[in-house]
C-alpha atoms as one frame of an Amber mdcrd trajectory, in Angstrom:
protein
 102.129 109.451 101.993 104.026 106.608 100.317 103.412 107.016  96.599 104.996
 104.577  94.208 107.453 105.973  91.688 106.000 106.855  88.299 108.377 104.442
  86.569 106.986 101.505  88.592 103.434 102.484  87.695 104.341 102.841  84.003
 105.969  99.388  83.973 102.874  97.851  85.562 100.609  99.612  83.044 102.760
  98.598  80.062 102.808  94.965  81.191  99.040  94.847  80.588  99.263  96.073
  76.989  98.049  93.396  74.598  95.777  91.680  77.130  92.600  90.279  75.561
  89.085  90.102  76.963  85.755  88.892  75.612  82.529  90.865  75.814  79.261
  89.070  74.977  77.237  90.732  72.237  73.795  90.728  73.886  71.113  93.388
  74.331  71.872  95.829  77.129  69.266  94.306  79.448  70.286  90.686  78.756
  72.556  88.571  80.959  76.266  89.096  80.223  77.704  86.117  82.088  79.402
  83.673  79.722  77.802  80.585  81.268  74.294  81.994  80.720  74.778  82.597
  76.989  77.387  80.093  75.767  76.170  80.399  72.153  76.111  84.216  72.076
  78.741  85.861  69.872  81.521  87.760  71.594  83.597  90.768  70.726  87.272
  90.215  71.512  88.891  93.405  72.781  92.572  94.219  73.239  94.002  96.664
  75.797  96.264  99.218  74.101  97.450 100.948  77.266  94.673 103.529  77.361
  91.444 101.897  76.201  89.975  98.597  75.045  89.925  98.404  71.233  88.143
  95.903  69.004  90.429  92.992  68.114  88.035  90.443  66.585  84.874  88.396
  66.965  84.109  84.870  68.145  80.978  82.857  67.351  80.549  81.307  70.807
  82.122  80.480  74.139  84.268  77.597  72.862  85.803  79.711  70.105  86.338
  82.574  72.554  88.205  80.337  74.994  90.394  79.024  72.162  91.368  82.619
  71.308  91.902  83.828  74.879  93.635  80.692  76.204  95.481  79.001  73.309
  97.859  77.126  75.644  94.925  75.351  77.348  94.179  73.345  74.205  97.701
  71.943  73.963  98.396  68.736  75.886 101.254  68.968  78.347 104.319  66.977
  77.217 104.760  65.012  80.450 101.143  64.861  81.594  99.892  65.922  84.998
 102.488  65.970  87.738 101.355  64.119  90.883 101.854  65.953  94.140 103.494
  63.701  96.731 102.341  63.880 100.310 104.568  66.037 102.412 105.725  65.176
 105.885 103.655  66.364 108.782 100.965  65.399 111.223  98.055  67.572 110.201
  94.498  66.794 111.231  93.892  64.914 107.995  96.815  62.565 108.603  96.778
  59.347 110.578  98.492  59.512 113.926 101.958  58.093 114.014 102.589  55.049
 116.191 104.390  55.982 119.410 108.122  55.632 119.209 110.260  53.603 121.607
 111.591  56.766 123.306 108.182  58.327 124.038 107.321  55.913 126.815 104.081
  54.777 125.167 102.573  58.265 125.177 101.383  59.972 122.021 102.214  63.578
 121.486  99.436  66.053 120.811
């Protein structure tokens, strides 16, 4: 059996320390999905390497997202980067006109 070395596992586990998650504070039989209860308060929990511990509270979904994803609220300095079309002849591309050396035939 190919087991990974313990040091690799420990590095992977330690990389997750400090990760935050939000847990809606709703009755046990209520829906827990964030889009179903956007105004429900949330407990913010932090992973300490062994268990999730209480880190703080948020009043609603918007405040929770600001805590969990602070970089999302900052505008990017250069704006969105357009993706240029790459070369190729995929199905979504228009066929290229036949070249002078192809004898008038199109390649498929």
